[in-house]
Coordinates of C-alpha atoms in Angstrom, one line a residue:
Chain A
M900 CA 116.1 96.9 92.7
I901 CA 115.6 100.7 92.5
R902 CA 111.9 100.7 92.3
N903 CA 111.1 98.9 95.8
S904 CA 110.6 100.9 99.0
A905 CA 113.4 101.7 101.3
S906 CA 112.3 99.3 103.8
E907 CA 112.0 96.6 100.9
M908 CA 115.8 97.5 100.4
A909 CA 116.2 97.4 103.8
S910 CA 115.3 93.8 104.1
K911 CA 117.1 92.7 101.3
L912 CA 120.6 94.1 102.6
A913 CA 119.5 92.6 106.1
S914 CA 119.3 89.1 104.7
G915 CA 122.3 89.1 102.6
E916 CA 120.2 89.3 99.4
I917 CA 122.0 92.3 98.1
T918 CA 125.0 94.5 99.2
S919 CA 124.7 98.4 99.9
V920 CA 127.3 99.1 97.4
A921 CA 125.4 97.2 94.5
L922 CA 122.2 98.8 95.6
T923 CA 124.2 102.1 95.7
Q924 CA 125.8 101.7 92.2
A925 CA 122.0 100.6 90.8
H926 CA 121.0 104.2 92.1
L927 CA 124.2 106.0 90.7
D928 CA 123.8 103.7 87.4
Q929 CA 119.8 105.3 87.4
I930 CA 121.3 109.1 87.8
S931 CA 123.4 108.8 84.9
A932 CA 121.0 107.4 82.9
V933 CA 117.9 109.6 83.5
D934 CA 119.1 113.0 85.2
K935 CA 120.3 114.8 82.4
D936 CA 116.6 114.9 81.9
V937 CA 115.4 115.4 85.1
H938 CA 117.7 117.8 86.6
A939 CA 117.2 116.1 90.2
F940 CA 120.6 116.7 91.2
L941 CA 123.3 119.4 91.5
H942 CA 126.1 117.4 92.9
V943 CA 126.6 113.5 92.5
D944 CA 129.3 112.2 95.4
T945 CA 129.8 108.9 93.7
E946 CA 133.4 107.9 95.2
G947 CA 131.6 108.6 98.9
A948 CA 128.7 107.5 98.0
L949 CA 130.3 104.2 97.2
A950 CA 133.0 104.2 100.1
Q951 CA 130.2 104.8 102.9
A952 CA 128.6 102.0 101.4
A953 CA 131.4 99.7 101.5
A954 CA 131.9 100.7 105.0
V955 CA 128.5 99.7 105.8
D956 CA 128.4 96.1 103.7
A957 CA 132.0 95.8 106.5
K958 CA 130.0 96.5 109.0
R959 CA 127.1 93.8 108.3
K960 CA 129.8 91.2 107.6
S961 CA 131.4 91.5 110.8
G962 CA 128.1 91.1 112.5
E963 CA 127.8 94.8 113.8
K964 CA 124.0 95.6 115.1
L965 CA 122.9 98.2 112.4
S966 CA 119.9 100.8 112.3
P967 CA 116.9 99.9 110.0
L968 CA 117.8 101.9 107.0
A969 CA 121.8 100.8 107.1
G970 CA 122.9 101.0 103.6
V971 CA 119.7 102.5 101.8
P972 CA 120.8 105.4 99.7
L973 CA 119.5 108.9 100.2
A974 CA 119.3 112.4 98.5
L975 CA 120.0 115.3 100.3
K976 CA 118.2 118.7 99.8
D977 CA 121.5 121.2 98.8
V978 CA 120.1 123.3 101.7
M979 CA 122.0 121.4 104.1
T980 CA 125.5 121.4 104.8
Q981 CA 127.9 118.2 104.5
K982 CA 131.4 118.5 105.1
G983 CA 133.5 118.8 102.0
I984 CA 130.8 118.9 100.0
P985 CA 129.3 121.6 97.6
T986 CA 126.3 123.1 99.3
T987 CA 124.8 125.8 97.0
C988 CA 121.4 126.5 98.1
G989 CA 120.9 126.8 94.4
S990 CA 122.8 130.4 94.6
K991 CA 125.8 131.4 92.7
I992 CA 126.4 133.1 95.5
L993 CA 127.5 129.9 97.4
E994 CA 129.2 128.0 94.2
G995 CA 131.6 125.8 95.0
W996 CA 131.7 126.4 98.8
R997 CA 132.3 123.5 100.5
P998 CA 131.2 123.8 104.0
P999 CA 133.6 122.8 107.1
Y1000 CA 131.1 120.9 109.0
D1001 CA 128.2 118.7 108.9
S1002 CA 124.4 119.7 109.7
T1003 CA 122.9 117.6 112.4
V1004 CA 120.5 115.8 109.6
V1005 CA 123.8 115.1 107.9
V1006 CA 126.1 113.6 111.4
N1007 CA 122.4 111.5 112.2
L1008 CA 122.6 110.2 108.5
K1009 CA 125.8 109.1 108.7
K1010 CA 125.0 107.7 112.3
N1011 CA 122.5 105.7 110.6
D1012 CA 124.6 104.4 108.0
I1013 CA 122.2 105.9 105.4
V1014 CA 124.4 106.2 102.2
I1015 CA 124.3 109.8 100.8
L1016 CA 124.3 110.0 96.8
G1017 CA 124.0 113.5 96.5
K1018 CA 122.7 117.3 97.0
T1019 CA 119.7 118.2 94.9
N1020 CA 118.0 120.7 93.2
M1021 CA 116.0 123.6 95.0
D1022 CA 114.6 127.1 94.3
E1023 CA 117.7 129.4 95.4
F1024 CA 117.6 129.6 99.3
A1025 CA 114.3 127.7 99.1
M1026 CA 112.6 130.7 98.3
G1027 CA 109.8 129.2 95.4
S1028 CA 107.4 126.8 94.1
S1029 CA 108.6 125.6 91.4
T1030 CA 112.2 124.9 91.7
E1031 CA 112.6 127.1 88.4
N1032 CA 114.5 129.8 90.9
S1033 CA 117.4 127.7 91.1
A1034 CA 120.6 129.5 89.7
Y1035 CA 121.3 125.9 88.2
G1036 CA 118.2 125.6 86.1
P1037 CA 115.1 123.8 86.9
T1038 CA 114.5 120.4 88.0
H1039 CA 112.0 118.7 85.4
N1040 CA 108.9 116.6 86.9
P1041 CA 109.2 112.7 86.1
W1042 CA 105.7 112.5 85.6
D1043 CA 106.0 115.2 82.6
L1044 CA 109.0 117.0 81.5
T1045 CA 107.6 120.1 80.8
R1046 CA 106.0 120.3 84.0
I1047 CA 107.7 121.6 87.5
P1048 CA 108.1 118.9 90.1
G1049 CA 107.1 121.5 92.9
G1050 CA 109.3 123.9 95.2
S1051 CA 111.3 124.5 96.9
G1052 CA 112.4 120.5 97.3
G1053 CA 111.7 119.7 93.7
G1054 CA 115.1 118.3 93.1
S1055 CA 114.2 115.5 96.4
A1056 CA 111.1 114.9 95.2
A1057 CA 111.6 114.3 91.7
S1058 CA 114.9 112.3 93.1
L1059 CA 112.2 109.9 94.2
A1060 CA 109.7 109.7 91.3
A1061 CA 112.7 109.1 89.2
F1062 CA 113.9 106.2 91.1
E1063 CA 117.4 108.1 91.2
A1064 CA 117.0 107.5 95.6
P1065 CA 114.6 105.9 97.8
L1066 CA 114.5 108.3 100.3
A1067 CA 115.6 112.0 100.4
I1068 CA 115.4 115.0 102.8
G1069 CA 113.9 117.9 102.5
T1070 CA 112.9 121.4 104.4
D1071 CA 109.7 123.1 104.7
T1072 CA 109.3 127.0 105.1
G1073 CA 105.8 127.0 103.6
G1074 CA 105.0 124.0 101.8
S1075 CA 108.6 122.8 100.3
I1076 CA 108.2 119.5 101.4
R1077 CA 104.3 118.9 100.8
Q1078 CA 104.1 120.3 97.8
P1079 CA 106.6 119.0 95.6
A1080 CA 105.7 115.6 97.4
A1081 CA 102.1 116.4 96.3
V1082 CA 102.9 117.3 92.5
T1083 CA 105.1 114.2 92.0
G1084 CA 103.1 111.4 93.6
T1085 CA 105.3 111.0 96.6
V1086 CA 105.2 111.2 100.2
G1087 CA 106.4 114.3 102.2
V1088 CA 106.4 115.2 105.9
K1089 CA 107.1 118.2 107.7
P1090 CA 107.9 117.5 111.3
T1091 CA 106.5 119.7 114.0
Y1092 CA 108.7 122.9 114.3
G1093 CA 111.8 121.9 116.5
G1094 CA 111.4 117.9 115.7
V1095 CA 114.6 118.2 113.5
S1096 CA 117.4 119.8 114.4
R1097 CA 117.8 123.4 112.2
Y1098 CA 121.6 123.3 113.3
G1099 CA 123.6 123.8 109.3
L1100 CA 120.3 124.0 107.2
V1101 CA 120.8 127.3 106.1
A1102 CA 118.4 129.3 107.3
F1103 CA 115.6 131.2 105.1
S1104 CA 112.8 132.0 107.6
S1105 CA 113.8 130.6 110.9
S1106 CA 110.3 130.7 112.9
L1107 CA 109.3 128.5 109.7
D1108 CA 112.1 126.2 108.8
Q1109 CA 111.9 122.7 109.5
A1110 CA 114.0 119.9 107.7
G1111 CA 112.0 116.6 107.0
P1112 CA 111.9 113.2 105.6
C1113 CA 110.9 112.6 101.8
A1114 CA 110.0 108.9 100.7
R1115 CA 107.6 106.7 98.2
T1116 CA 105.8 105.2 101.3
V1117 CA 104.5 106.4 104.4
L1118 CA 106.5 103.8 106.5
D1119 CA 109.5 104.9 104.6
A1120 CA 109.1 108.2 105.9
A1121 CA 108.8 107.2 109.4
L1122 CA 111.6 105.2 109.3
L1123 CA 113.8 108.3 108.3
H1124 CA 111.8 110.7 110.3
E1125 CA 113.1 108.5 113.2
A1126 CA 116.6 108.5 112.2
I1127 CA 116.8 112.4 111.5
A1128 CA 114.4 113.6 114.6
G1129 CA 115.3 114.5 118.3
H1130 CA 116.9 116.9 120.5
D1131 CA 120.1 118.4 119.6
P1132 CA 121.4 121.4 122.2
K1133 CA 123.3 123.1 118.8
D1134 CA 119.7 124.3 118.0
S1135 CA 118.2 126.1 121.0
T1136 CA 114.6 125.9 119.1
S1137 CA 114.8 122.0 119.4
I1138 CA 112.3 120.3 121.3
N1139 CA 113.7 118.6 124.4
A1140 CA 111.3 115.4 124.1
P1141 CA 110.9 112.0 122.6
V1142 CA 110.4 111.6 119.1
P1143 CA 106.8 110.8 118.2
A1144 CA 106.8 107.2 117.8
V1145 CA 106.0 107.5 114.2
V1146 CA 107.0 104.1 112.9
A1147 CA 105.0 102.1 115.0
A1148 CA 102.2 104.7 113.9
A1149 CA 103.1 103.6 110.2
K1150 CA 103.1 100.0 111.2
S1151 CA 99.7 100.0 113.0
G1152 CA 97.9 102.5 110.4
N1153 CA 95.0 102.0 113.0
V1154 CA 92.1 104.9 112.5
K1155 CA 89.1 103.5 114.0
G1156 CA 87.5 106.0 116.2
L1157 CA 90.1 108.5 114.9
K1158 CA 88.0 112.0 114.5
I1159 CA 89.5 113.5 111.3
G1160 CA 88.3 117.3 110.5
V1161 CA 87.9 118.9 107.1
V1162 CA 88.8 122.2 106.6
K1163 CA 86.2 124.0 105.3
E1164 CA 88.4 126.8 103.9
L1165 CA 91.2 124.8 102.5
N1166 CA 88.9 123.3 99.6
G1167 CA 86.3 124.5 97.3
D1168 CA 87.0 127.5 95.0
G1169 CA 90.3 127.5 93.3
Y1170 CA 90.8 124.2 93.8
Q1171 CA 91.0 122.0 90.2
K1172 CA 88.2 119.7 90.2
G1173 CA 90.3 116.4 90.1
V1174 CA 91.6 117.5 93.0
R1175 CA 88.4 117.8 94.7
T1176 CA 87.3 114.4 93.8
R1177 CA 90.4 112.5 94.8
F1178 CA 90.0 114.4 98.1
E1179 CA 86.5 112.8 98.6
E1180 CA 87.6 109.7 97.8
S1181 CA 90.5 109.7 100.1
L1182 CA 87.8 110.8 102.8
E1183 CA 85.3 108.1 102.1
L1184 CA 88.2 105.6 102.4
L1185 CA 89.3 106.7 105.3
A1186 CA 85.8 106.8 107.0
A1187 CA 85.4 103.0 105.4
A1188 CA 88.5 102.3 107.4
G1189 CA 87.0 103.4 110.9
A1190 CA 87.7 107.1 111.2
E1191 CA 85.3 109.7 111.8
I1192 CA 84.8 112.4 109.1
V1193 CA 84.0 116.0 110.6
E1194 CA 83.8 119.5 109.5
V1195 CA 85.7 122.0 110.8
S1196 CA 86.1 126.0 110.4
A1197 CA 89.3 127.8 110.4
P1198 CA 89.0 131.2 109.4
N1199 CA 91.3 133.4 109.8
F1200 CA 93.5 130.7 107.2
E1201 CA 92.4 133.4 104.4
Y1202 CA 94.8 136.2 105.9
A1203 CA 97.9 133.2 106.0
L1204 CA 99.6 134.0 102.8
A1205 CA 99.2 137.7 103.4
A1206 CA 100.8 137.0 106.7
Y1207 CA 103.7 134.3 105.1
Y1208 CA 104.7 136.7 102.6
L1209 CA 105.5 139.3 105.1
I1210 CA 106.9 136.8 107.8
A1211 CA 109.3 134.8 105.4
P1212 CA 110.6 138.0 103.9
S1213 CA 111.5 139.6 107.1
E1214 CA 113.0 136.9 108.3
C1215 CA 115.1 136.3 105.6
S1216 CA 116.2 140.2 105.0
S1217 CA 117.8 139.5 108.3
N1218 CA 119.5 135.9 107.7
L1219 CA 120.4 136.4 104.1
A1220 CA 123.0 139.3 105.4
R1221 CA 125.1 137.2 106.0
F1222 CA 126.0 136.5 102.6
D1223 CA 128.6 139.7 102.8
A1224 CA 131.4 138.3 100.5
M1225 CA 134.0 138.4 103.5
R1226 CA 134.4 134.8 105.0
Y1227 CA 133.3 132.4 102.5
G1228 CA 131.1 132.2 99.0
L1229 CA 131.2 134.6 95.9
R1230 CA 133.3 137.8 96.1
V1231 CA 132.6 140.7 93.0
G1232 CA 134.8 143.9 92.8
D1233 CA 137.5 143.4 95.1
S1234 CA 139.7 146.0 93.0
E1235 CA 142.4 148.3 94.8
G1236 CA 140.8 151.0 96.3
A1237 CA 137.1 149.3 96.4
S1238 CA 135.4 149.6 100.1
A1239 CA 133.5 146.7 101.9
E1240 CA 130.3 148.3 100.9
L1241 CA 130.8 148.2 97.2
V1242 CA 132.2 145.0 97.3
M1243 CA 129.1 143.8 99.5
N1244 CA 126.6 145.6 97.2
L1245 CA 128.2 144.1 93.9
T1246 CA 128.5 140.5 95.3
R1247 CA 124.8 140.5 96.3
E1248 CA 123.8 141.9 93.3
V1249 CA 125.6 138.8 91.4
G1250 CA 125.2 136.4 93.7
F1251 CA 121.2 136.6 94.4
G1252 CA 118.5 135.8 91.9
R1253 CA 115.6 137.9 91.1
E1254 CA 112.8 136.4 93.8
V1255 CA 115.6 136.3 96.4
K1256 CA 116.1 140.0 95.9
R1257 CA 112.3 140.4 95.9
R1258 CA 111.8 139.1 98.8
I1259 CA 115.0 140.8 100.7
I1260 CA 113.9 144.2 99.7
L1261 CA 110.0 143.3 100.7
G1262 CA 111.3 142.2 103.9
T1263 CA 113.4 145.0 104.4
Y1264 CA 110.5 147.1 103.7
A1265 CA 108.4 145.4 106.3
L1266 CA 110.8 146.0 108.7
S1267 CA 111.2 149.1 108.3
S1268 CA 110.7 152.3 110.7
G1269 CA 107.4 153.3 110.3
Y1270 CA 105.9 150.5 108.5
Y1271 CA 107.1 147.9 111.1
D1272 CA 103.9 147.7 113.1
A1273 CA 101.5 147.7 109.6
Y1274 CA 103.3 144.9 108.3
Y1275 CA 105.5 142.5 109.7
G1276 CA 103.5 143.5 113.0
S1277 CA 100.2 142.9 111.8
A1278 CA 101.7 139.2 110.4
Q1279 CA 102.8 138.3 113.4
K1280 CA 99.2 139.2 114.9
V1281 CA 97.4 136.6 112.0
R1282 CA 100.2 134.4 113.0
T1283 CA 98.2 134.2 116.3
L1284 CA 95.0 133.8 115.4
I1285 CA 95.8 130.9 112.7
T1286 CA 97.0 129.0 115.8
Q1287 CA 94.0 129.7 117.6
D1288 CA 92.0 128.3 114.8
F1289 CA 94.1 125.2 115.0
N1290 CA 93.8 124.9 118.7
K1291 CA 90.0 125.0 118.2
A1292 CA 89.8 123.1 114.9
F1293 CA 92.1 120.5 117.3
E1294 CA 89.2 120.1 119.8
K1295 CA 86.8 119.0 117.6
A1296 CA 89.5 116.4 115.5
D1297 CA 92.4 114.5 116.2
V1298 CA 93.9 115.6 112.5
L1299 CA 93.0 117.9 109.8
V1300 CA 92.7 117.1 106.2
S1301 CA 92.7 118.9 103.0
P1302 CA 94.2 118.8 99.7
T1303 CA 97.7 119.8 99.5
C1304 CA 97.6 121.8 96.7
P1305 CA 95.0 123.4 94.4
T1306 CA 96.2 122.2 91.4
T1307 CA 98.4 119.7 89.9
A1308 CA 101.8 120.6 88.5
F1309 CA 101.8 123.4 86.0
K1310 CA 104.2 123.7 83.2
I1311 CA 107.7 125.1 83.4
G1312 CA 107.2 129.0 82.9
E1313 CA 103.8 129.2 82.9
K1314 CA 103.8 131.2 86.1
A1315 CA 108.0 132.3 86.1
N1316 CA 106.3 136.2 85.6
D1317 CA 103.6 136.2 87.8
P1318 CA 104.9 136.0 92.0
L1319 CA 101.2 136.3 93.3
A1320 CA 100.2 133.2 91.0
M1321 CA 103.2 131.2 92.1
Y1322 CA 102.7 132.0 95.9
L1323 CA 99.4 130.9 95.6
N1324 CA 100.5 127.4 95.4
D1325 CA 101.3 127.2 98.6
I1326 CA 97.7 128.4 100.3
A1327 CA 97.1 125.1 101.9
T1328 CA 100.5 124.1 103.1
I1329 CA 101.2 127.6 104.7
P1330 CA 98.8 127.5 107.9
V1331 CA 100.6 124.6 108.9
N1332 CA 104.4 126.2 109.3
M1333 CA 102.7 129.4 110.9
A1334 CA 101.6 127.4 113.9
G1335 CA 104.4 124.8 113.8
I1336 CA 102.3 121.8 113.8
G1337 CA 103.2 118.5 111.4
G1338 CA 102.0 118.2 107.9
M1339 CA 102.1 114.9 105.9
S1340 CA 101.6 114.9 102.0
L1341 CA 100.7 111.7 100.4
P1342 CA 99.1 110.8 96.9
S1343 CA 95.5 110.0 96.4
G1344 CA 95.8 109.2 93.0
V1345 CA 96.0 111.3 89.9
A1346 CA 93.3 113.8 88.3
E1347 CA 91.4 112.6 85.8
E1348 CA 91.6 115.6 83.5
D1349 CA 95.7 115.6 83.1
G1350 CA 96.7 112.6 84.6
L1351 CA 98.7 114.2 87.3
P1352 CA 99.2 113.0 90.9
V1353 CA 97.4 114.8 93.8
G1354 CA 98.2 114.9 97.3
F1355 CA 96.5 114.5 100.5
Q1356 CA 97.4 116.6 103.2
I1357 CA 96.9 115.5 106.8
M1358 CA 97.8 118.0 109.8
S1359 CA 98.7 116.7 112.9
P1360 CA 99.3 118.7 116.8
V1361 CA 102.8 119.5 118.2
M1362 CA 104.5 116.6 118.6
K1363 CA 101.5 114.5 117.8
D1364 CA 103.1 113.2 114.6
D1365 CA 102.3 110.0 114.7
R1366 CA 98.8 110.7 114.2
M1367 CA 99.3 111.8 110.5
Y1368 CA 101.7 108.7 110.1
S1369 CA 98.7 106.5 111.5
V1370 CA 96.2 108.3 109.2
G1371 CA 98.7 108.3 106.3
A1372 CA 99.3 104.5 106.3
A1373 CA 95.8 104.0 106.5
L1374 CA 94.8 106.0 103.3
E1375 CA 98.1 104.6 102.0
A1376 CA 97.0 100.5 102.7
A1377 CA 93.0 101.6 101.2
L1378 CA 94.4 103.0 98.1
L1379 CA 96.9 100.2 97.5
S1380 CA 94.3 97.9 97.7
K1381 CA 92.0 99.9 94.9
W1382 CA 94.8 100.4 92.7
G1383 CA 96.4 96.9 93.0
A1384 CA 99.9 98.9 92.8
P1385 CA 101.5 101.8 94.1
L1386 CA 100.9 105.1 92.0
L1387 CA 104.1 105.5 91.1
S1388 CA 104.1 102.1 89.0
T1389 CA 102.3 104.0 86.6
I1390 CA 104.6 106.7 85.8
P1391 CA 105.5 107.0 82.4
A1392 CA 109.1 105.4 81.9
L1393 CA 111.8 108.0 81.6
A1394 CA 114.4 107.1 78.3
G1395 CA 117.1 105.1 79.4
S1396 CA 115.2 104.5 82.9
K1397 CA 116.6 101.2 84.3
Chain B
M1039 CA 96.7 151.3 97.4
T1040 CA 100.3 151.4 98.6
S1041 CA 103.3 151.8 96.0
L1042 CA 107.1 152.1 96.0
S1043 CA 108.4 154.5 93.8
R1044 CA 111.6 153.3 91.8
D1045 CA 113.4 155.7 94.4
D1046 CA 111.9 153.8 97.6
V1047 CA 113.3 150.6 95.9
A1048 CA 116.5 152.3 95.5
K1049 CA 116.5 152.8 99.1
L1050 CA 115.6 150.0 100.2
A1051 CA 118.3 147.9 98.1
G1052 CA 121.0 150.8 99.5
L1053 CA 119.6 149.1 103.3
A1054 CA 119.7 145.9 102.1
R1055 CA 123.3 146.6 100.3
I1056 CA 122.3 145.5 96.9
E1057 CA 123.4 147.1 93.8
M1058 CA 120.6 147.4 91.1
S1059 CA 120.0 148.3 87.8
D1060 CA 117.5 151.2 86.8
E1061 CA 115.4 148.1 84.9
E1062 CA 115.6 146.2 87.9
L1063 CA 114.4 149.0 90.0
V1064 CA 111.8 150.0 87.9
A1065 CA 110.4 146.2 87.8
L1066 CA 110.5 146.0 91.5
S1067 CA 108.7 148.8 91.6
N1068 CA 105.8 148.1 89.6
E1069 CA 105.8 144.5 91.0
F1070 CA 105.5 145.4 94.8
T1071 CA 102.8 147.7 94.3
V1072 CA 100.5 144.4 93.6
I1073 CA 102.5 142.5 96.1
L1074 CA 102.0 144.9 98.9
D1075 CA 98.3 145.3 98.1
A1076 CA 98.0 141.4 98.5
V1077 CA 100.0 141.3 101.9
A1078 CA 98.6 144.8 103.3
R1079 CA 95.1 142.7 104.0
V1080 CA 96.6 141.1 107.5
Q1081 CA 95.4 144.4 108.3
E1082 CA 92.1 143.7 108.5
V1083 CA 91.9 141.2 111.4
A1084 CA 95.5 142.3 113.1
G1085 CA 93.4 144.2 115.9
A1086 CA 95.0 145.9 119.0
D1087 CA 93.4 143.2 121.0
V1088 CA 95.3 140.5 119.2
A1089 CA 98.8 139.3 121.0
A1090 CA 101.7 139.0 118.6
T1091 CA 103.3 135.7 117.6
S1092 CA 107.0 136.0 116.7
H1093 CA 107.9 132.3 117.2
P1094 CA 105.9 129.0 117.3
L1095 CA 107.5 128.2 120.2
P1096 CA 107.1 129.4 123.6
L1097 CA 111.1 129.2 124.4
R1098 CA 112.8 131.7 126.8
N1099 CA 116.5 131.6 127.6
V1100 CA 118.1 128.5 126.5
F1101 CA 120.8 127.4 127.9
R1102 CA 123.5 124.6 127.8
P1103 CA 126.1 123.6 130.0
D1104 CA 129.2 125.7 129.6
V1105 CA 132.1 123.4 128.7
V1106 CA 134.2 123.2 126.5
I1107 CA 133.6 121.3 123.1
P1108 CA 135.9 121.0 119.8
S1109 CA 135.6 123.9 117.2
L1110 CA 136.7 124.5 113.6
S1111 CA 140.1 124.5 113.1
P1112 CA 141.9 127.8 111.8
A1113 CA 142.2 126.2 108.5
D1114 CA 138.7 124.7 108.2
A1115 CA 137.5 128.2 109.2
L1116 CA 139.2 129.9 106.6
S1117 CA 138.7 127.1 104.0
G1118 CA 135.8 129.4 102.1
A1119 CA 137.7 132.4 102.2
P1120 CA 137.8 134.3 99.1
A1121 CA 140.8 135.8 100.1
Q1122 CA 143.0 135.0 103.2
E1123 CA 146.7 136.8 105.0
E1124 CA 148.7 135.4 107.8
Q1125 CA 145.5 133.0 108.9
R1126 CA 143.0 135.7 108.9
F1127 CA 140.2 136.9 106.7
R1128 CA 141.6 139.4 103.9
V1129 CA 138.6 141.9 103.3
P1130 CA 138.6 144.9 101.4
Q1131 CA 139.1 148.1 103.4
I1132 CA 136.3 149.3 106.0
L1133 CA 137.7 152.7 107.1
G1134 CA 138.3 155.5 104.8
E1135 CA 135.1 155.8 103.0
E1136 CA 133.1 158.6 102.8

């Protein structure tokens, strides 16, 4: 039952073959069985999930009309607030904090009767590409427990690959949905910036952060996308326009006559051989499905990583100032006579991990008087150039494609002491965030040399998210008929797995 | 090559309100030499003729109707407070510092 797709589960729920309580319990059992090894979850809300499931079953029994995913369980990244449920962002500074309000994403999930199983592990405040920066210990990749599940949303992606949940929510600032999807053989989508409300998403870099769906199939991601997207007056950067028809696109999967642009700069040197082989193969399959493959150039993408590591730290140095030990979260050193400033300094020393401190200091420097123009100001100009590159490329192609990441999952600990090597993981995903467009990663097979999953990235223009779902569905169908079964059916079994 | 000394990092840590051990300051100062070299590449293409982009959406002054909507109760607002007193956040002394 837990190995079905979310849409298969939804049909079984609708036909009365299974109940949401039974389905939720099956996932809770799987979490009990395998999460000691995977560590995808920071908090499991057994009682809340079962109560929500029972409520959906009662509604269904009474003949109430329900949403497409009603009763299907989901794992929530621990960066989204859920009223009364611990929300740590993978940080000690928020240990034990229970938010007094729901994020808009959670409001929408509840409105759609999607059952929330618990909160998933992540790099602290979403800063990282491996989930090793969580203050609560790393998540392990279900394909190989000695390897990273990607980051920052490694917990969400791992929960899908370990069949602990059929759906998950991620957030993507520089690739935190797509890179974990790529290295775990799952699907992850970063919608157009402003497509999904950021209200209740604990801010890292406000001009880049975007929540989105994680799933095991393109259609499942589309169904979740439609459930969480839409205008929200509580987020002034939320786009006031209809949600792109992503479900219809995922169902049709039609790419006949569509122009697919291969970004020259996001391939070649630095990309693992098996990653390139899978990418070329996917292009052939899309061409066979009727798409026209063209090459496009985006010369300024080579500066995207540098610009990102100025913009994101700058915004985070400001956003994370709110963790000041005064109104919520950790407070350290509050003894007789201690000043507010001393308490703040001591709390932030103890509460923040190494990478968060590194980025706050870097951002403080990049924004400081005398250096602002050289660093933050220049990075903002690069952002303009990247957007222009995208605009030009989209004149030649309807969507753009690349490998999602240069390599497959690396070993836990391998890059922990080399921040620059770690940052390079996001080289192909970052341009999308800089321009605020949509991006998807879906599995394109495993690399021959290591047997680990490889991701295929599709990028679509602002508010044309439906296009990446058409292409994703077409490629998924072609790969499925080639393989005969989904990629995840070949994942090694975890000890105790149901 | 840009570099930040241990004392530069200490000053930034003070501005960012983070206490740091000497060991941490030295380690960060070494890392920043490498990181700043990498990020300084943005200056290669950031000419005077290029406009800056601060945000992906061309938004300006987003308003909502000025209507009263429910907000957090005092109990909810104080629910995560490290310390509270008389329905208020209790904080360490702010005045009377040097």
